[in-house]
DNA sequence: GTGAAAGCGCTAACAA
DNA sequence: TTGTTAGCGCTTTCAC
């Protein structure tokens, strides 16, 4: 059996309270006493029981992380950002994948609350009434790379609408008139934002919106290939000369499908992706893409959460991180 | 404040013990009583406090996962396997990255024990004396994709030596005599095994081992590119006609570096990677690679851990999963 | 089939 | 500066 605080107290010839004080760095302990306790701890190989501590103090120093799928590069990098900051502030992380399934998300949330986490970082798709209801009156929750249209919840994002607007504007400036868009499911508010940016750019430049040019994929490489194939099959003559793709992984699929069909990237068709995952460097031609700082989104979310858990004042609950477009070789030099 | 078991007991007009019994599915409760309790729980929106429960029962239904770096595809997929099985058995997961730093690993281990996890899945590099000492007498630990040369610890792996042996043998059978090997740091026992397989294949075929042909990378795409560049710079005439690469990500680097130098894959140089991450499909030519079932390794590890935590008899503590080689287009058709 | 009561290992008043 | 003493919310004997 492991030693308890009581054993240490006896060994050191002091009371439990004193032991507790030295554990928690309470300054009201005479140095000599402190040393006695420290020695006793060492001799007994004492390791504090975080569960007992959690029960007594109502703080567990663990936070929950709800994520759609940890195996996707995008989320894995985000998770690393969360984790690094968490461990910097001595929090541990309970990580669980939701597959963006609402029921699963809600159940997970409940389980995490049962485990008495001090806060939650949430990544997901649409925030519904049920989510809001669940979040309300529980622990602090911050949304990472997740949009809540009510704008009431703390969150960390980039400006998706603007980012896509810029990418499309770049295409237009370079003379493209026929620009396709491979997006994710429109149910996800982020994809809604992206579509808005696409339409605004077209609109401001007098290019009419053509529903046929918007394809929906499921974020995978294969769905990227399929998306382009669909475009090719549709209308050989009206084939787009530029394509904006909502994720890097799909963008790779688009590029390879183009090449398989003897289209040259970027000569016949320019491509811009989204995210700037490590994948962007791993294609030929290398992928021009919107840089979404995933690691930073995770890190900033977690940092924000620590403040919230600490009841510190935060000036801005909804932070929007800067983005940029990194031009590599799937677009022409400019 | 949330309702406690005491509130439920009062609301239902029974004792705490009875409430506890219905929570835990104890059959010694009259159906009518059970219903009363259930109703009371519902009315009070009762949510059991897992921390209190953990303290009283000495089981937390959470397991710790120590992983080198969650942002690497390989580990992310492994983690997903762990997670799926864990949630199937109603465990939660405390996930933390160690960067393969021994001190960090040991500290993490200690923290996890402090949090009273019921078991640990461990992924890392070399298992030292210190690791063994720490593991000993604590909670059940299973190693995933991690080799312990003493072979005393429960673990789930594939046969790395054999896998590489087969890949190199394939090259030799196809007439290659000059075969390079891009490996990871030799300090990692897995890479030691791989090197052994490489040497055995050469040896059995009377090809002499040439130290110059073994390059060490750090698993990244860039280090793959560098590795090939090193080979190219070394000796244009003695350039290998086949390369085995220890991870898919490095293999992509090798392929692209080859192409950048006007070598054709697979005509001038055949390439086989290792892992079969999603990356393997995302290159041109697509990558032939050793299939290491990462998801399964994670899933099987976690399943094994549940048995250990449950004190079930397990026939085989060290499981070796089957591997295979998937031939795609970075090697010649056969 | 149900209840009373003693912990689980720690924190946090409150005293001294 | 230190000790005493209630809890924290639940499980688990042991009676009845």
PDB file of C-alpha atoms (C1' of nucleotides) in Angstrom, chain D residues 2-13:
ATOM      1  C1'  DT D   2       0.886  24.371  14.072  1.00  0.00           C
ATOM      2  C1'  DG D   3      -2.958  21.105  15.302  1.00  0.00           C
ATOM      3  C1'  DT D   4      -7.991  19.652  15.478  1.00  0.00           C
ATOM      4  C1'  DT D   5     -11.755  18.570  13.148  1.00  0.00           C
ATOM      5  C1'  DA D   6     -15.188  18.545   9.771  1.00  0.00           C
ATOM      6  C1'  DG D   7     -16.300  17.437   5.638  1.00  0.00           C
ATOM      7  C1'  DC D   8     -15.786  16.290   0.036  1.00  0.00           C
ATOM      8  C1'  DG D   9     -19.448  12.214  -2.290  1.00  0.00           C
ATOM      9  C1'  DC D  10     -19.216   7.823  -2.665  1.00  0.00           C
ATOM     10  C1'  DT D  11     -18.515   2.403  -1.557  1.00  0.00           C
ATOM     11  C1'  DT D  12     -18.690  -1.224   1.463  1.00  0.00           C
ATOM     12  C1'  DT D  13     -18.958  -4.051   5.377  1.00  0.00           C
TER      13       DT D  13
END
